[in-house]
mmCIF file of C-alpha atoms in Angstrom:
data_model
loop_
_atom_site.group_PDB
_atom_site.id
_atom_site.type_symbol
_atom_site.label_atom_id
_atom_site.label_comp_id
_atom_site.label_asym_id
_atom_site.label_seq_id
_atom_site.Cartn_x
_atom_site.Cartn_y
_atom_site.Cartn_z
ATOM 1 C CA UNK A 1 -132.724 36.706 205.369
ATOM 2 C CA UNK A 2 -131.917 32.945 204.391
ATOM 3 C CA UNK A 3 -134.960 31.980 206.875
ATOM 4 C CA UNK A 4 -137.492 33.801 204.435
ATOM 5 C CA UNK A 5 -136.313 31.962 201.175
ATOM 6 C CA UNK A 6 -136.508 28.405 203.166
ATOM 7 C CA UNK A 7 -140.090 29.201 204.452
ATOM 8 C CA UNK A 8 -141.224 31.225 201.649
ATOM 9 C CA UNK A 9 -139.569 29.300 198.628
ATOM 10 C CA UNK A 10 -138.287 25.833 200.006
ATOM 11 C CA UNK A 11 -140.618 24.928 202.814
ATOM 12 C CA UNK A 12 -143.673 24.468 200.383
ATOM 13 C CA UNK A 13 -142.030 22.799 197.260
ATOM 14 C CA UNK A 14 -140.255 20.222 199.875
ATOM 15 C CA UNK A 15 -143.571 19.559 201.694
ATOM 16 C CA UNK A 16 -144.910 18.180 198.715
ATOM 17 C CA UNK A 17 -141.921 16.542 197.515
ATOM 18 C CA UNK A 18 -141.057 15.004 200.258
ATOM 19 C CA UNK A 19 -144.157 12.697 200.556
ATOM 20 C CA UNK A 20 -142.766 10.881 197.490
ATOM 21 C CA UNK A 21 -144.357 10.625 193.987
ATOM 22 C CA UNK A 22 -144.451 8.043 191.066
ATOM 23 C CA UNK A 23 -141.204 9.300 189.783
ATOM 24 C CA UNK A 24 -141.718 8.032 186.808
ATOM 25 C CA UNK A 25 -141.348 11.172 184.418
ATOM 26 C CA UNK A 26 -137.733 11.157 185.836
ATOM 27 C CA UNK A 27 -137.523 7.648 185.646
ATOM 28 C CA UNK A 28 -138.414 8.083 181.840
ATOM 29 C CA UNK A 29 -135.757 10.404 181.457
ATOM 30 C CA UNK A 30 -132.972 8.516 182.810
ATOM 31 C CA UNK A 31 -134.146 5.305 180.646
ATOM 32 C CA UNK A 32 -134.404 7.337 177.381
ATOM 33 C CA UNK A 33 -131.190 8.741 177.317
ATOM 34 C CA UNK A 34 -129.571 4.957 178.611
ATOM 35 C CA UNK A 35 -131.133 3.451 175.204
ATOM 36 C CA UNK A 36 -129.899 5.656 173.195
ATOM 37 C CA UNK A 37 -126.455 4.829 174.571
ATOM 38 C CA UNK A 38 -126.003 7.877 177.308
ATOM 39 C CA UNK A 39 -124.970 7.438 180.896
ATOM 40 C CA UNK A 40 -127.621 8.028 182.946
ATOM 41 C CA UNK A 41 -125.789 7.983 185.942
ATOM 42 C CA UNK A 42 -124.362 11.357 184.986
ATOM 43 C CA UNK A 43 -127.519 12.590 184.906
ATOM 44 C CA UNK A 44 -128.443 12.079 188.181
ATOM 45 C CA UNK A 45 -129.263 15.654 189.085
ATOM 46 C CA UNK A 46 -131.452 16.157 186.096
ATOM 47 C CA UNK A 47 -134.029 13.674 187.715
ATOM 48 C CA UNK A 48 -134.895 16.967 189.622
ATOM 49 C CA UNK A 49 -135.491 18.797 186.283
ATOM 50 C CA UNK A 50 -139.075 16.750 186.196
ATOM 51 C CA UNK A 51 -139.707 16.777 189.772
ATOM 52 C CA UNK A 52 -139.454 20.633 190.134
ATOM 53 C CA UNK A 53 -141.879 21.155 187.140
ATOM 54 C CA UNK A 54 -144.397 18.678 188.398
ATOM 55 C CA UNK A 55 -144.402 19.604 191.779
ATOM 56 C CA UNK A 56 -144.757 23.117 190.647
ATOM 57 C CA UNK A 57 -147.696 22.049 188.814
ATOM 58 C CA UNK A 58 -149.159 20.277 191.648
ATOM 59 C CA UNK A 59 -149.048 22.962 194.300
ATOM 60 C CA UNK A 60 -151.089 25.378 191.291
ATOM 61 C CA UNK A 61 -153.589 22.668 190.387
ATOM 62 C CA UNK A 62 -154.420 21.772 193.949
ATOM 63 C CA UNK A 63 -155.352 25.618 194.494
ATOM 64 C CA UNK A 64 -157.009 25.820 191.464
ATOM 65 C CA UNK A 65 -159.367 23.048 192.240
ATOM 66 C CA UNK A 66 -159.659 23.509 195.841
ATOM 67 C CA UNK A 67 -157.985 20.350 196.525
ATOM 68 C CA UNK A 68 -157.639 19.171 199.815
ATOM 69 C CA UNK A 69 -155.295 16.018 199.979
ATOM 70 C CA UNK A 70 -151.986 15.698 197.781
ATOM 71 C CA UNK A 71 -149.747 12.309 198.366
ATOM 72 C CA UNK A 72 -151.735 11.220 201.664
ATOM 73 C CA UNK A 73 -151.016 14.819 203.364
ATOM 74 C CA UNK A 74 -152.454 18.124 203.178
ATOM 75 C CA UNK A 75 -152.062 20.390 199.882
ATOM 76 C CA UNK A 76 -149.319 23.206 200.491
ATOM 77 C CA UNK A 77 -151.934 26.086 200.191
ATOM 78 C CA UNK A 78 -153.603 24.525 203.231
ATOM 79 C CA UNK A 79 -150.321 24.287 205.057
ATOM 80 C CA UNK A 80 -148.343 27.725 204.013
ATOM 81 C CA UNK A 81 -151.671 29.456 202.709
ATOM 82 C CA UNK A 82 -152.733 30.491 199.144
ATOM 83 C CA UNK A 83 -150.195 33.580 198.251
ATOM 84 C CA UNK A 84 -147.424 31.773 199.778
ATOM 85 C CA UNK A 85 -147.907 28.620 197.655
ATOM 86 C CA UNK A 86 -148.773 30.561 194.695
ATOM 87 C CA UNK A 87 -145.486 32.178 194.716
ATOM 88 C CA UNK A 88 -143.583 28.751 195.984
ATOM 89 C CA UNK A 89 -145.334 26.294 193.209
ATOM 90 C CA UNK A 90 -144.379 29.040 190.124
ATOM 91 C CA UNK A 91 -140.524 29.306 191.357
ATOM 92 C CA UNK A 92 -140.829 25.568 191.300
ATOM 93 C CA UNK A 93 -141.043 25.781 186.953
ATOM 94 C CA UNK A 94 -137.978 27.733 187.493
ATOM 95 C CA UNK A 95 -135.636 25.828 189.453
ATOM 96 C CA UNK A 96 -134.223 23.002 187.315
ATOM 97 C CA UNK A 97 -132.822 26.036 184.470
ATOM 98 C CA UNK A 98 -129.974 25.885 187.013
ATOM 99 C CA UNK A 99 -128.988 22.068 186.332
ATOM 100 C CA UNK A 100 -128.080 22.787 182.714
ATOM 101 C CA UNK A 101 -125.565 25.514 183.747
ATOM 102 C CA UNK A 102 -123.792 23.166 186.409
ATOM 103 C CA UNK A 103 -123.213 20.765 183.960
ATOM 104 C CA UNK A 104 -120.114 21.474 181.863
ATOM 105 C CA UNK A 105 -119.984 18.804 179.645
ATOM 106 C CA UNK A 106 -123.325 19.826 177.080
ATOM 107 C CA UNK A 107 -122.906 21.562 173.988
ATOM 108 C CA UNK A 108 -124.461 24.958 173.271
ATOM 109 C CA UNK A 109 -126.853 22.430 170.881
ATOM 110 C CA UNK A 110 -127.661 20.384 173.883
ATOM 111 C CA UNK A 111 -128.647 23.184 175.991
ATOM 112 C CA UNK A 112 -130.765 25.089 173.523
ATOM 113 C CA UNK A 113 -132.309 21.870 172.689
ATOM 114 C CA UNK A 114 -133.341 21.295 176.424
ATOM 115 C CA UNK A 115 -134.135 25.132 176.893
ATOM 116 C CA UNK A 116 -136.936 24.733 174.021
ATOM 117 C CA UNK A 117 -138.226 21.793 175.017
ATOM 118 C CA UNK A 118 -139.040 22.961 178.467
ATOM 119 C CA UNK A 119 -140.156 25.970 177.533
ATOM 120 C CA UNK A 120 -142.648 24.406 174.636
ATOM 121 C CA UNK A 121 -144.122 22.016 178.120
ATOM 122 C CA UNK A 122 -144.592 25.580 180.366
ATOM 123 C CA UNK A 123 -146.723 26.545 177.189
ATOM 124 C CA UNK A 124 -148.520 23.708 176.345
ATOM 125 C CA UNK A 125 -149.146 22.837 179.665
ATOM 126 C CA UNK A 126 -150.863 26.184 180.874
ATOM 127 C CA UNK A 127 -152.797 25.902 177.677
ATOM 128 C CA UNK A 128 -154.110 22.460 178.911
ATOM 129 C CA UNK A 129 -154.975 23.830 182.474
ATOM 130 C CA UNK A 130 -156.920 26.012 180.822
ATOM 131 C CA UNK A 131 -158.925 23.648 179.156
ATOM 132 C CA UNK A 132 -159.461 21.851 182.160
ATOM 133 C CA UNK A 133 -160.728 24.894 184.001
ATOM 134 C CA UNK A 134 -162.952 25.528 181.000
ATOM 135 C CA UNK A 135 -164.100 21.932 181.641
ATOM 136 C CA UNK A 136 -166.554 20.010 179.158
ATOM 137 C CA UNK A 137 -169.674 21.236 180.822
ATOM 138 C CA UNK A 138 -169.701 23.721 178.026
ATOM 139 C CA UNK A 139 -169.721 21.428 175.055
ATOM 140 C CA UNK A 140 -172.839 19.144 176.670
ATOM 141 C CA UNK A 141 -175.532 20.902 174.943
ATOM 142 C CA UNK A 142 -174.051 20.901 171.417
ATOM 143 C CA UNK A 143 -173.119 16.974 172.482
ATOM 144 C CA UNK A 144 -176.803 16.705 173.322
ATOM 145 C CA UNK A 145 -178.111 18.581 170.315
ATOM 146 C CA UNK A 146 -175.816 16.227 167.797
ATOM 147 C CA UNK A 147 -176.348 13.080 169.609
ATOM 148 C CA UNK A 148 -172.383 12.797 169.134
ATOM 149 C CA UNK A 149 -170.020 13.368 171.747
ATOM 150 C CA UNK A 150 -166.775 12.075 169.980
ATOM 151 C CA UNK A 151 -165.784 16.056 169.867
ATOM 152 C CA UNK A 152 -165.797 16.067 173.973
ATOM 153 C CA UNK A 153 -163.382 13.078 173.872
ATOM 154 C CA UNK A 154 -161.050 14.594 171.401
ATOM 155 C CA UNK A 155 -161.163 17.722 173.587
ATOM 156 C CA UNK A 156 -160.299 15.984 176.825
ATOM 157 C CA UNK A 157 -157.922 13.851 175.439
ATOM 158 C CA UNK A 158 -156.160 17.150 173.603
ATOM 159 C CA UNK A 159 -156.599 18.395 177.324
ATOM 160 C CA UNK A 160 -154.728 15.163 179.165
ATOM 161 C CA UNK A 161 -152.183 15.584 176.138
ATOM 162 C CA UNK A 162 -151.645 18.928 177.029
ATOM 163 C CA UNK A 163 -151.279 18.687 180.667
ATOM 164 C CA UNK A 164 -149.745 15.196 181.262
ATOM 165 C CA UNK A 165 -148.759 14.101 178.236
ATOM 166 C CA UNK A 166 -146.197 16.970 177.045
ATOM 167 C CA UNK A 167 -144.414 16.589 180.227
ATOM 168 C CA UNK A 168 -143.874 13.572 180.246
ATOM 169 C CA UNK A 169 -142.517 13.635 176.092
ATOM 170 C CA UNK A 170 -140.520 16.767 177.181
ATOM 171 C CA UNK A 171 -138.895 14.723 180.356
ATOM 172 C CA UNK A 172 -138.083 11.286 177.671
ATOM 173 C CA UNK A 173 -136.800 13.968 174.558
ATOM 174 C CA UNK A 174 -134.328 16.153 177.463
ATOM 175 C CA UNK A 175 -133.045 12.333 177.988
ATOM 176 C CA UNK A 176 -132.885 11.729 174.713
ATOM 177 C CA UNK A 177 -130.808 14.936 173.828
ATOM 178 C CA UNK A 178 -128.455 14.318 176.756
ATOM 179 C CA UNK A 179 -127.666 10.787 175.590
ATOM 180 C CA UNK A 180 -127.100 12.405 172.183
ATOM 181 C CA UNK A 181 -130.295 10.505 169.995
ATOM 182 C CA UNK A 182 -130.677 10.908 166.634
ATOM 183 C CA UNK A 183 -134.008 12.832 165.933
ATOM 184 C CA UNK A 184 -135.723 9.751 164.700
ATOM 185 C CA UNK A 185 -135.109 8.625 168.166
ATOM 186 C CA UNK A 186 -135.717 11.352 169.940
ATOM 187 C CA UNK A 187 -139.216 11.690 168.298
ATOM 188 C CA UNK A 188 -140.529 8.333 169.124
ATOM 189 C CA UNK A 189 -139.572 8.168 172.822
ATOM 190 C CA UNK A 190 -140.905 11.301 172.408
ATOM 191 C CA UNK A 191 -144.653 10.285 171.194
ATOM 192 C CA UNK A 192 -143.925 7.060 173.511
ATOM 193 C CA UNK A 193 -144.121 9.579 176.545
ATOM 194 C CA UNK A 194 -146.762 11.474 175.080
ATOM 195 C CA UNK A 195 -148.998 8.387 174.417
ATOM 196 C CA UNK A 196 -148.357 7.000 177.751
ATOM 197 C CA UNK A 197 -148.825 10.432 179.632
ATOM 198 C CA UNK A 198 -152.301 10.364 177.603
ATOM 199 C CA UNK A 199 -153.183 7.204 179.438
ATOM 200 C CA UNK A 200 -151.682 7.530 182.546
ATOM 201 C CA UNK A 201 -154.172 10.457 183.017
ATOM 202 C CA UNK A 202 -157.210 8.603 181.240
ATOM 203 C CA UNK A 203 -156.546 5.598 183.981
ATOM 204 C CA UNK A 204 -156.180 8.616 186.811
ATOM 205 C CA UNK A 205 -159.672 9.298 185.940
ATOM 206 C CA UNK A 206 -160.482 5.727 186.172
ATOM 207 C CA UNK A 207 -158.852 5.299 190.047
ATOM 208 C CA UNK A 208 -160.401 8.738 190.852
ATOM 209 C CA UNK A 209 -163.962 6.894 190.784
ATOM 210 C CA UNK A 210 -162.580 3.834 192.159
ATOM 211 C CA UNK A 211 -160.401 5.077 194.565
ATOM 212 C CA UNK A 212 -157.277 5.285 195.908
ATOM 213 C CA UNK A 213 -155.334 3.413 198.458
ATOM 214 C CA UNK A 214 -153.992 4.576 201.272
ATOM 215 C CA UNK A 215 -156.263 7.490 201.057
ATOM 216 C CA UNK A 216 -154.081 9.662 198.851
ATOM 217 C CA UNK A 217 -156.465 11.296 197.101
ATOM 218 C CA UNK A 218 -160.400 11.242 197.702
ATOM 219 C CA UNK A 219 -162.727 8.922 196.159
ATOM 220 C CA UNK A 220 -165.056 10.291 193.215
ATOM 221 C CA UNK A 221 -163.387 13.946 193.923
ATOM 222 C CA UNK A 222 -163.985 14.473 190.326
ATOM 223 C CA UNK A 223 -167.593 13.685 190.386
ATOM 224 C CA UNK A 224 -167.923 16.069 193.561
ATOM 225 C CA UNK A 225 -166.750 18.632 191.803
ATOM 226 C CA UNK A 226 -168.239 17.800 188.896
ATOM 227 C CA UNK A 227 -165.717 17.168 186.141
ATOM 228 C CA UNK A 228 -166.561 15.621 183.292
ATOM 229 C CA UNK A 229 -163.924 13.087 182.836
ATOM 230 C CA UNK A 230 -162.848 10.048 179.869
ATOM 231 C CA UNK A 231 -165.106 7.839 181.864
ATOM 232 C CA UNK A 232 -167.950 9.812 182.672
ATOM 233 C CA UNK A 233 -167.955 10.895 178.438
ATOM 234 C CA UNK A 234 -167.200 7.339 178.052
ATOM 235 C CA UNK A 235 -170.585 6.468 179.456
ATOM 236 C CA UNK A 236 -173.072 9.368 178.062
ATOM 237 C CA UNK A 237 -171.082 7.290 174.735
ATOM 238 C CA UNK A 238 -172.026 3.870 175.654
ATOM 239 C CA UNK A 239 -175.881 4.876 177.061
ATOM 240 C CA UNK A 240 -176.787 6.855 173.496
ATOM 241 C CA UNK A 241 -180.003 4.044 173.569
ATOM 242 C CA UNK A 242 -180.308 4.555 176.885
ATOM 243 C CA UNK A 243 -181.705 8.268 177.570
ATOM 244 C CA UNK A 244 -183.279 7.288 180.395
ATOM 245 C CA UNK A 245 -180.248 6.683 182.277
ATOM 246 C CA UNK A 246 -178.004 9.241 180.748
ATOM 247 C CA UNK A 247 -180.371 12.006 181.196
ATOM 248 C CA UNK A 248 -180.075 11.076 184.827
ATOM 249 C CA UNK A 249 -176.471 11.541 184.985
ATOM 250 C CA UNK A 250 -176.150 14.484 183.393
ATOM 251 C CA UNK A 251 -178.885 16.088 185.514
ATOM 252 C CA UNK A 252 -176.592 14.929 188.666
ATOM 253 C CA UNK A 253 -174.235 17.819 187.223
ATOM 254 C CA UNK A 254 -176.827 20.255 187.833
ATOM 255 C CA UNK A 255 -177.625 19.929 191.243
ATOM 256 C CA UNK A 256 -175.402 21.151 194.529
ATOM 257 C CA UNK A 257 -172.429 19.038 194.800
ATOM 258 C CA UNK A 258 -173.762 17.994 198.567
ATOM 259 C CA UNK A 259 -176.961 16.601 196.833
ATOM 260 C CA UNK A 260 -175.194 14.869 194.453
ATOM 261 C CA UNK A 261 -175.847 10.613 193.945
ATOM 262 C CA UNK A 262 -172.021 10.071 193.628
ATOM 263 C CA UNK A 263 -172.375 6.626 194.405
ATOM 264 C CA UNK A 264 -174.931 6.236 191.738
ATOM 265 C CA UNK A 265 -172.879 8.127 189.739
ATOM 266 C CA UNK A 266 -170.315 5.698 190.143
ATOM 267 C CA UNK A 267 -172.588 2.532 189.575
ATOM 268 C CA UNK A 268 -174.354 4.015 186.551
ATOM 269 C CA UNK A 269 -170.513 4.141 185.361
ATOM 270 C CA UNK A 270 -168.980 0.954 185.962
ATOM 271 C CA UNK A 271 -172.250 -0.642 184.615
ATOM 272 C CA UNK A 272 -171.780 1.111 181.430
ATOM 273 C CA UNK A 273 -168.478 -0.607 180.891
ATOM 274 C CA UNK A 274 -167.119 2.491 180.670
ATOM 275 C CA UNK A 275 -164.078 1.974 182.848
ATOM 276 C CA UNK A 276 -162.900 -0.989 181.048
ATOM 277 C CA UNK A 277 -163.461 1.065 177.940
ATOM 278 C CA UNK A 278 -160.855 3.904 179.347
ATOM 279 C CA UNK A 279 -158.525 0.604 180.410
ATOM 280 C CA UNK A 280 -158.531 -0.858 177.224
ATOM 281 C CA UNK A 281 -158.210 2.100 175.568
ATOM 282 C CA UNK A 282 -155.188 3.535 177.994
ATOM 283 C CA UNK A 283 -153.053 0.390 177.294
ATOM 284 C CA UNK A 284 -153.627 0.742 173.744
ATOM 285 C CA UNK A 285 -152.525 4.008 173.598
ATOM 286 C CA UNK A 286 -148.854 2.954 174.675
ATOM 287 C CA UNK A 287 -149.187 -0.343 172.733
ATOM 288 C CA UNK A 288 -149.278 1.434 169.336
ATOM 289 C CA UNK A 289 -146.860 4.081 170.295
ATOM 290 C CA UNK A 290 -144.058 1.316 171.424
ATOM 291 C CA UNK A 291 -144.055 0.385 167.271
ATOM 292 C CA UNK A 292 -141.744 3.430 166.267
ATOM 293 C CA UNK A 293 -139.257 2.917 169.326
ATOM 294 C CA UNK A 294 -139.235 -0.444 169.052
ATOM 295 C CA UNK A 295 -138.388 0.076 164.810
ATOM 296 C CA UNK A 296 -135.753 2.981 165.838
ATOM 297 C CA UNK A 297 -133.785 1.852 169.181
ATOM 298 C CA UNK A 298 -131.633 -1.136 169.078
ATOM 299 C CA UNK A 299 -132.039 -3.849 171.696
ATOM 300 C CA UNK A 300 -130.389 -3.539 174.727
ATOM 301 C CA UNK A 301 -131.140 -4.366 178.849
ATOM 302 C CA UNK A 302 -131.999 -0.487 179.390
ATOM 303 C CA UNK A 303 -135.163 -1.008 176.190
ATOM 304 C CA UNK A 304 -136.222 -3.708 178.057
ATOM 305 C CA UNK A 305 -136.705 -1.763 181.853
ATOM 306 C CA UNK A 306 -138.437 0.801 178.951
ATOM 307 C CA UNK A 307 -140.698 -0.925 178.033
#
């Protein structure tokens, strides 16, 4: 029956949807095929081709971390239950195939293109996940042992690559494609996405200790569940003189979650400088990775809303 598919399959995906994201991945895409000199407004239905594979995403994550607010409303496995939304957020990854076969106009090179993109960001980005369930918790003691913990930054930010990063490239190189780039081109709004997904995530772990307005997410929820994020590492970096202290915040992991000093947490944090660190470091991320696009896409009113 046609009510099963909308409860089972549409219901879910729409309920997250609905409550209106960033956009910007599709956003991205539109803007990276328009400075290459594409139409974006022909396009307009691939804007769904991010949304369905980052809602998707969402509606797994959430389950996987036992989230409990998404976008200011409840997560979908708390609304339809866990199987239902299991089933509902994987269909999602699926959904936008249909876009390139309802549009006549792309060559059989444009559509393989697209199909191996997308398929390269359902890879990577399960192999980030996984990284991110594995956590760092398992690298402290080698961390500890070295006195370095450079490795657990290059891990989480291979992680954040991997997860929001890709994506986002994948979302800027399908616009590229469609607007017919050259490879040059597609390849640096390519690494410009992939930079910037890198630090949109690094700054996400910032406003997860600061929190978020309008309550869309809850405050510190990575430090209750004990996540080692860029600005906790950032910190056990910035306190190696200061055992004391960083001793104290690791043993904080060790403890029961409702026993936890999250607000010292958080202070011990911010005094560090820690956040400004992941700032600074965020913006020059997309700074450096604006050079190639900047070298490789001529000038035009569509670079500038880019940029």
């Amino acid at each position: 029956p046609p009510s099963t598919f909308v409860e089972q399959l549409v219901r879910p995906v729409r309920a997250i949807t609905d409550r209106q994201g960033k956009g910007w991945r599709s956003m991205g895409l539109l803007l990276a095929s328009a400075v290459v000199g594409g139409e974006p407004s022909a396009l307009e239905k691939f804007t769904s081709f991010p949304e369905f594979l980052h809602t998707g995403s969402l509606i797994i994550d959430d389950i996987q971390d036992n989230s409990e607010l998404r976008r200011g409303g409840p997560c979908a496995h708390l609304m339809y239950g866990v199987p239902t939304a299991i089933n509902a957020g994987t269909a999602a990854y699926f959904l936008g195939e249909g876009i390139t076969r309802d549009t006549p106009n792309l060559t059989q090179e444009q559509r393989l293109r697209v199909y191996e993109l997308y398929f390269t960001c359902l890879r990577g980005a399960h192999v980030g996940q996984a990284l991110d369930i594995e956590g760092m918790a398992p690298m402290m003691e080698g961390c500890l042992a070295s006195q370095d913990f450079a490795p657990m930054w290059r891990t989480l930010c291979c992680c954040h690559r991997l997860k929001s990063g890709l994506p986002a490239a994948v979302c800027a190189r399908t616009g590229a494609v469609l607007g017919r780039a050259t490879r040059a081109q597609e390849a640096a709004l390519g690494d410009y996405f992939l930079a910037m997904g890198l630090a949109f995530q690094i700054l996400d772990d910032v406003i997860n200790l600061q929190g978020f307005g309008k309550s869309l997410k809850t405050k510190a929820e990575d430090l209750i569940e004990g996540k080692i994020t860029a600005p906790v590492i950032r910190c056990l970096m910035a306190l190696k003189d200061s055992p004391t202290e960083r001793d104290w915040l690791l043993g904080q992991y060790r403890v029961a979650a409702d026993a936890r000093d999250v607000g010292g947490m958080v202070a011990l944090i911010e005094r560090s400088g820690a956040l400004q660190t992941c700032i600074d470091e965020a913006h020059a991320l997309v700074e450096k990775a604006w050079v190639p696009v900047d070298e490789t896409i001529p000038d035009s009113f569509a670079k500038v809303c880019l940029r």
